[in-house]
Coordinates of N, CA and C in Angstrom, one line a residue:
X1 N -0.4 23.9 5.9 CA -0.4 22.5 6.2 C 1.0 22.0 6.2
X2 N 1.7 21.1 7.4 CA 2.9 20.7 7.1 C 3.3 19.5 6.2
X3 N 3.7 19.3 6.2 CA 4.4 18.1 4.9 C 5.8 17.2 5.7
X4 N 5.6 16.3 5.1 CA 6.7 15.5 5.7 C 7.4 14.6 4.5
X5 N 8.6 14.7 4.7 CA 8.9 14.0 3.0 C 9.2 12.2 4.1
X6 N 9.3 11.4 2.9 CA 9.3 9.9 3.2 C 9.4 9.5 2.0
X7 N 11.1 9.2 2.6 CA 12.1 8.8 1.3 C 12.9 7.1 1.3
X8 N 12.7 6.3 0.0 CA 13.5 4.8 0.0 C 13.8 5.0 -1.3
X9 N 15.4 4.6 -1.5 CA 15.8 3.9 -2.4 C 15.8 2.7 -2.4
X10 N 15.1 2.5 -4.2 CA 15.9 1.1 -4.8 C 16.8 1.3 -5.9
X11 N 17.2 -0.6 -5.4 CA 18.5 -0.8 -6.7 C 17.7 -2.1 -7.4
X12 N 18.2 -2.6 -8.2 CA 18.6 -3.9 -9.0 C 19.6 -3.8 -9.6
X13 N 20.8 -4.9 -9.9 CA 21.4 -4.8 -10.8 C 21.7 -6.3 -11.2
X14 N 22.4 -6.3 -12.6 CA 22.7 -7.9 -13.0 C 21.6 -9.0 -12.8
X15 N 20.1 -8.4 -13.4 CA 19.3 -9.0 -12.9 C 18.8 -9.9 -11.9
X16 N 19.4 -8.7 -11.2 CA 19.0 -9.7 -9.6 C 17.8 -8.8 -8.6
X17 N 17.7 -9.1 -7.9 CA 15.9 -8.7 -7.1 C 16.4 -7.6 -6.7
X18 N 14.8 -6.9 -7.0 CA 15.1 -4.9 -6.6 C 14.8 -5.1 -5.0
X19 N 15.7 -4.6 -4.8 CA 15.5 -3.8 -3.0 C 15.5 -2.8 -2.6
X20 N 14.7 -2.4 -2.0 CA 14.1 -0.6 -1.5 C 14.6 -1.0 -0.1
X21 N 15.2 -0.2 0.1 CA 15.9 0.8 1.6 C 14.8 1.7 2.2
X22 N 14.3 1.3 3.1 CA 13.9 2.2 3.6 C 14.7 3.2 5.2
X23 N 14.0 3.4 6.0 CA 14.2 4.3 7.2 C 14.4 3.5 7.8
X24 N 13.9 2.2 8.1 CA 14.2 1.1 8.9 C 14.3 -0.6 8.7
X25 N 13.9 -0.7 7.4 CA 14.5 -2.1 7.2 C 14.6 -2.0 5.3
X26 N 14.9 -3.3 4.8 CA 14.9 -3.5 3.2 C 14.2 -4.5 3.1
X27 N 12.9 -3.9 2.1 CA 12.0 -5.1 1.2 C 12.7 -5.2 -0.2
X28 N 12.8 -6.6 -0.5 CA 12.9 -7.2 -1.2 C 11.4 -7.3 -2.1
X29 N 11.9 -7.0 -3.5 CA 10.8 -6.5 -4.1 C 10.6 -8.2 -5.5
X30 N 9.3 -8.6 -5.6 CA 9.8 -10.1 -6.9 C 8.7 -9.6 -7.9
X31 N 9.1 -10.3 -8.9 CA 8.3 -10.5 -9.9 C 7.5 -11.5 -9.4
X32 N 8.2 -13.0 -9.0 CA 7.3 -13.8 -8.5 C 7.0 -15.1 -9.7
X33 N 8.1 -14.7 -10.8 CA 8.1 -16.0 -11.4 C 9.4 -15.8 -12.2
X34 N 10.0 -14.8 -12.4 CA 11.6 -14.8 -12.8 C 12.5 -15.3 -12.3
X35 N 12.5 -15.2 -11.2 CA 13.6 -15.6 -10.2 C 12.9 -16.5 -9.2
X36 N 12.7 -17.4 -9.4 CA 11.8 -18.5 -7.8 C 12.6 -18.4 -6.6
X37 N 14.0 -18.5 -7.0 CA 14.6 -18.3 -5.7 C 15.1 -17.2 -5.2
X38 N 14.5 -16.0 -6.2 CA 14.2 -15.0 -4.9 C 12.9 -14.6 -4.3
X39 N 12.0 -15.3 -4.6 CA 11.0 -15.0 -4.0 C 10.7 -13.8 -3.1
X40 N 9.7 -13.2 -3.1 CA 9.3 -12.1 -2.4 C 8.3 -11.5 -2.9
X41 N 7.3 -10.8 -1.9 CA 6.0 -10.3 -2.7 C 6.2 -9.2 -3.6
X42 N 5.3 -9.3 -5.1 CA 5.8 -8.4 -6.1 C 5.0 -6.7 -5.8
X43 N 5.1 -5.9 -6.7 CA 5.0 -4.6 -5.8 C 3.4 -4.3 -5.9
X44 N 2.4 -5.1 -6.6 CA 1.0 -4.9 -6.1 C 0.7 -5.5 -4.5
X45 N 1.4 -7.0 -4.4 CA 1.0 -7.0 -3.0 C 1.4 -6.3 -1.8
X46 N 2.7 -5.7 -2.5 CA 2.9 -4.4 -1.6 C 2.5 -3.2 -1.1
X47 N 1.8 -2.7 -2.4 CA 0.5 -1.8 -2.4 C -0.5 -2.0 -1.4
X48 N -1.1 -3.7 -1.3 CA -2.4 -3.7 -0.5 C -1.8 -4.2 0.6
X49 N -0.7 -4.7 1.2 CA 0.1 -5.0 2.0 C 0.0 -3.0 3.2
X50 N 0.5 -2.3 2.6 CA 0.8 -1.0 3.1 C -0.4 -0.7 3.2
X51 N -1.5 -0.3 2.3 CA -3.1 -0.2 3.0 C -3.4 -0.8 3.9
X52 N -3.3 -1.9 4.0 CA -4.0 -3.2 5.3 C -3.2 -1.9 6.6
X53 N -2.1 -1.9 6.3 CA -0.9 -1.7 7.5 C -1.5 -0.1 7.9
X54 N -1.5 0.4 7.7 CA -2.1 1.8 7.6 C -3.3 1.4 8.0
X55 N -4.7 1.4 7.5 CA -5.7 1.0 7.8 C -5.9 0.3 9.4
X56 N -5.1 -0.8 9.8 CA -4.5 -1.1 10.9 C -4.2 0.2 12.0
X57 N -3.4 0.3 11.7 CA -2.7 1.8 12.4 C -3.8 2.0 13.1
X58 N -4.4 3.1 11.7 CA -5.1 4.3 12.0 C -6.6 3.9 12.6
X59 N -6.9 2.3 12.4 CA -7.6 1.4 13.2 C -7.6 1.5 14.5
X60 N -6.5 1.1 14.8 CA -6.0 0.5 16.4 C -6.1 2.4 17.5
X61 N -5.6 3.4 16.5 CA -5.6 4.5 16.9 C -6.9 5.7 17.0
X62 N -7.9 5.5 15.9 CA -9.4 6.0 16.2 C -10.1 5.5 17.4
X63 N -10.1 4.0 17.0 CA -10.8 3.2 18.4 C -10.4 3.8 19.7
X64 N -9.3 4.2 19.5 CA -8.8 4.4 21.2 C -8.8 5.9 21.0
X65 N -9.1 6.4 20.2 CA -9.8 7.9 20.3 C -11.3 7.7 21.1
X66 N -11.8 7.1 19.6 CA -13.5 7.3 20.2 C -13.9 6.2 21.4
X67 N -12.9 6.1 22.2 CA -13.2 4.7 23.5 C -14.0 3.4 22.9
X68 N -13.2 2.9 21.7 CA -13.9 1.6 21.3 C -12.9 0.5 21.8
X69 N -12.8 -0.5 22.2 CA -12.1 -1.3 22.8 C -12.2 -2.5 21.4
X70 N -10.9 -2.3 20.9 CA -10.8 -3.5 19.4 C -10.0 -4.8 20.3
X71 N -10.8 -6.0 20.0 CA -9.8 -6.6 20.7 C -9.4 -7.4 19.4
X72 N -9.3 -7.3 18.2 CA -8.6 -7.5 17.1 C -9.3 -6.8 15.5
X73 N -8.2 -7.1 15.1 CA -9.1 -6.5 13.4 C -8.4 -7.4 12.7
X74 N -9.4 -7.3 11.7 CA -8.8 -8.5 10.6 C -9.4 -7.9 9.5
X75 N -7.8 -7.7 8.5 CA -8.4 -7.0 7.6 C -7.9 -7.7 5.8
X76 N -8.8 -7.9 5.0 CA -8.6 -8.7 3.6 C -8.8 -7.6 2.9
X77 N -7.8 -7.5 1.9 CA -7.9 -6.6 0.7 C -7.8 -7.2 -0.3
X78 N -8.4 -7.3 -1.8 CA -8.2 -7.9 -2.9 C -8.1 -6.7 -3.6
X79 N -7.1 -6.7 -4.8 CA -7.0 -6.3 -5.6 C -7.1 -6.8 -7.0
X80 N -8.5 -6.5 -7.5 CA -8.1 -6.9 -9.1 C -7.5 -6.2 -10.1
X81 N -6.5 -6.5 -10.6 CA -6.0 -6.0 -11.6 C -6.5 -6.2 -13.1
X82 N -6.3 -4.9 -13.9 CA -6.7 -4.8 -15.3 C -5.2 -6.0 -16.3
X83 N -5.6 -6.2 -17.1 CA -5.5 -7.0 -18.0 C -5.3 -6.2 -19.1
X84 N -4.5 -5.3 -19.4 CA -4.8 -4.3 -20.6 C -4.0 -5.3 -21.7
X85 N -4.7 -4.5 -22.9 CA -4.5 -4.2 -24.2 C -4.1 -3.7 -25.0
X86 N -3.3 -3.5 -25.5 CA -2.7 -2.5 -26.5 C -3.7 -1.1 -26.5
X87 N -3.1 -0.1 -25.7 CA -4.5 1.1 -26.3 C -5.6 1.2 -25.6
X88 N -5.9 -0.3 -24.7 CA -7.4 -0.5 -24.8 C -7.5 -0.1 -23.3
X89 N -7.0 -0.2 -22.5 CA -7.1 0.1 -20.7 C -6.0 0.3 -19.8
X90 N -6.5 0.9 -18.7 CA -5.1 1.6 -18.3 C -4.6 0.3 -17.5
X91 N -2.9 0.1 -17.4 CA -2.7 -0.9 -16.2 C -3.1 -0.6 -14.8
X92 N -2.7 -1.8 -13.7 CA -3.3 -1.5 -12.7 C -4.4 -2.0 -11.8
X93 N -4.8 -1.5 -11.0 CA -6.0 -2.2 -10.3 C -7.4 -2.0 -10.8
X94 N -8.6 -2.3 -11.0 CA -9.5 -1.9 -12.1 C -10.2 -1.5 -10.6
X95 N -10.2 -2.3 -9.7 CA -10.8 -1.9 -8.3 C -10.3 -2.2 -6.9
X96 N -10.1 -2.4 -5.9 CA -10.0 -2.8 -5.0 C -10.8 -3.1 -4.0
X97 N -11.1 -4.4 -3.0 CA -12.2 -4.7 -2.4 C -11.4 -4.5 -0.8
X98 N -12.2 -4.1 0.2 CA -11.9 -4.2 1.8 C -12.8 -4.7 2.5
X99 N -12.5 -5.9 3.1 CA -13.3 -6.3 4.4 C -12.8 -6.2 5.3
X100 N -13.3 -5.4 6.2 CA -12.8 -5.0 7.9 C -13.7 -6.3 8.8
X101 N -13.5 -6.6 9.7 CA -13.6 -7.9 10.1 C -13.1 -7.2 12.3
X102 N -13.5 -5.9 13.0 CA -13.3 -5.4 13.9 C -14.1 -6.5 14.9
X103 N -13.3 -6.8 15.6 CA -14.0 -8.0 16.9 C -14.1 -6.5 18.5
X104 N -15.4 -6.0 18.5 CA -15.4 -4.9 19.4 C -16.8 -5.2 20.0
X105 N -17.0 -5.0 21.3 CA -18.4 -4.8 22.0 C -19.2 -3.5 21.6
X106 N -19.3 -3.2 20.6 CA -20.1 -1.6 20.4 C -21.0 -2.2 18.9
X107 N -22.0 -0.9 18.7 CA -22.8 -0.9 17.5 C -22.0 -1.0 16.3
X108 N -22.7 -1.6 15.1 CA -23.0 -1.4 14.0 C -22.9 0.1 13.8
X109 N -23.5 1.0 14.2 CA -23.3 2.5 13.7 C -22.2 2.9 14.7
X110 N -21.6 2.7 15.7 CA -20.2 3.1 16.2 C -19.1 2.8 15.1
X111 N -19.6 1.3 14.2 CA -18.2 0.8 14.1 C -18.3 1.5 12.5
X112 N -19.4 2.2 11.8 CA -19.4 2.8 11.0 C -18.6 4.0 11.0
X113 N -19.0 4.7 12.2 CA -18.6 5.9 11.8 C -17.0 6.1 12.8
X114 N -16.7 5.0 13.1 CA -14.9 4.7 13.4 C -14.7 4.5 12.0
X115 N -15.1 3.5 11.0 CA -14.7 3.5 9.5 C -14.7 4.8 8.8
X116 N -15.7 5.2 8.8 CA -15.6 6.9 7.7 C -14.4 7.8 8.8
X117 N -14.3 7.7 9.8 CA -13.4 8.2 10.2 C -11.4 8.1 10.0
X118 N -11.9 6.8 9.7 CA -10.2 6.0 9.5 C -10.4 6.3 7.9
X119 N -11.1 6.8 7.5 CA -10.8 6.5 5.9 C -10.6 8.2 5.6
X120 N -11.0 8.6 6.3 CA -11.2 10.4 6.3 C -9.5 10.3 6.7
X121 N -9.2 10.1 7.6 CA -7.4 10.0 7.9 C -6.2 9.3 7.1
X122 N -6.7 8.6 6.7 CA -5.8 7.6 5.9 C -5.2 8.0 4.4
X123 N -3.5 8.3 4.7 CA -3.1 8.8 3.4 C -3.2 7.9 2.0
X124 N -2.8 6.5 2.9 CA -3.0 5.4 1.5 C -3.9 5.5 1.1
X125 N -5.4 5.6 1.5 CA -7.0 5.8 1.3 C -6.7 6.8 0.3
X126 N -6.5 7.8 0.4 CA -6.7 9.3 -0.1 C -5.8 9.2 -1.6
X127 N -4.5 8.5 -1.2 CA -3.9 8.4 -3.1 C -4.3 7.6 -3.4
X128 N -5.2 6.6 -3.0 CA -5.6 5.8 -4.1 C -7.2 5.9 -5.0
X129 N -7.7 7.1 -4.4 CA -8.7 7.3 -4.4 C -8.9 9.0 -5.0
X130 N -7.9 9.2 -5.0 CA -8.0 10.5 -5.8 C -6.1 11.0 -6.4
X131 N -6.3 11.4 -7.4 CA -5.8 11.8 -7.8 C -4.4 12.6 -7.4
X132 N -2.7 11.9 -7.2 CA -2.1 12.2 -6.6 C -0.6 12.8 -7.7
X133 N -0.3 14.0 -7.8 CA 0.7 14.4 -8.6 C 2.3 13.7 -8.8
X134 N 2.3 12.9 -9.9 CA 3.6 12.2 -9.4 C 4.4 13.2 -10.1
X135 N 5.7 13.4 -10.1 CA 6.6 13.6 -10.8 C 7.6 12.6 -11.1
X136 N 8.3 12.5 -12.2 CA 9.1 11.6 -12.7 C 10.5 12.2 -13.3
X137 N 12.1 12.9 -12.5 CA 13.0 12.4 -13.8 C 13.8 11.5 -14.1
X138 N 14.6 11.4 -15.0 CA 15.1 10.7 -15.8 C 16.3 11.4 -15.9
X139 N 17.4 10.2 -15.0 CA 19.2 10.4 -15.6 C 19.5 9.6 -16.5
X140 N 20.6 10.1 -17.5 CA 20.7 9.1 -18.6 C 21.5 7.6 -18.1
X141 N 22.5 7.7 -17.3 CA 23.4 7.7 -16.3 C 23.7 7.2 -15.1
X142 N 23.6 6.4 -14.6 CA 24.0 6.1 -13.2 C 24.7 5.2 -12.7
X143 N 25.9 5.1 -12.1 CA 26.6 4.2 -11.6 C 26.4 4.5 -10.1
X144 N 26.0 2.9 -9.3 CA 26.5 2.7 -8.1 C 27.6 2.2 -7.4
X145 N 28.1 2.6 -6.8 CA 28.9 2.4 -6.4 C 29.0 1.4 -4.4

């Protein structure tokens, strides 16, 4: 299987707003009530931000596999997050909801199995939904320069 690495740096410093570099532009990353004036979406809505976007994609690209003619999609994702407690639950999303909203001339069972198909493809789908190995290290150390 080939692999493809996809790599962004971020920074913050002087408490000021984290920005991730990516390959082709910089998000601005907020809390969303620290700083008001830097506003920007904090990194859960980024999370379902990048599903929608993906899901999209790989939307716009099945359909025109299986000859389905989308003439939009409209896609809502909620995420609820956990509320943890000391000990008591993990942080994070406790679930996530998706409404696909596909404006196409075809069936109900076409536009199913374009769905199990986009979800069968979809790498955001697949880490959020099973179990994905992070690694993490730690420098003591860093100066930017």
């Amino acid at each position: 299987m080939n692999s493809n690495s996809i790599n962004v740096l971020g920074y913050s410093g002087n408490n000021s707003q984290f920005v991730v570099k990516t390959l082709n532009a910089n998000l601005r990353i907020s809390e969303n009530s620290k700083y008001p004036e830097l506003e920007g979406p904090n990194p859960y809505e980024y999370i379902l931000a990048g599903f929608a976007g993906c899901i999209n994609a790989l939307g716009q690209q099945v359909a025109n596999e299986q000859g389905i003619t989308l003439r939009s999609l409209q896609i809502e994702i909620t995420g609820n997050l956990n509320e943890p407690k000391k000990g008591k639950s993990r942080p994070g999303f406790n679930n996530i909801e998706i409404t696909l909203k596909p404006a196409a001339a075809t069936s109900l069972e076409t536009l199913q199995e374009w769905l199990k198909e986009v979800q069968r493809r979809s790498p955001v789908y697949d880490n959020l939904v099973n179990n994905t190995p992070v690694d993490v290290t730690l420098f003591k150390e860093y100066s930017y320069n």
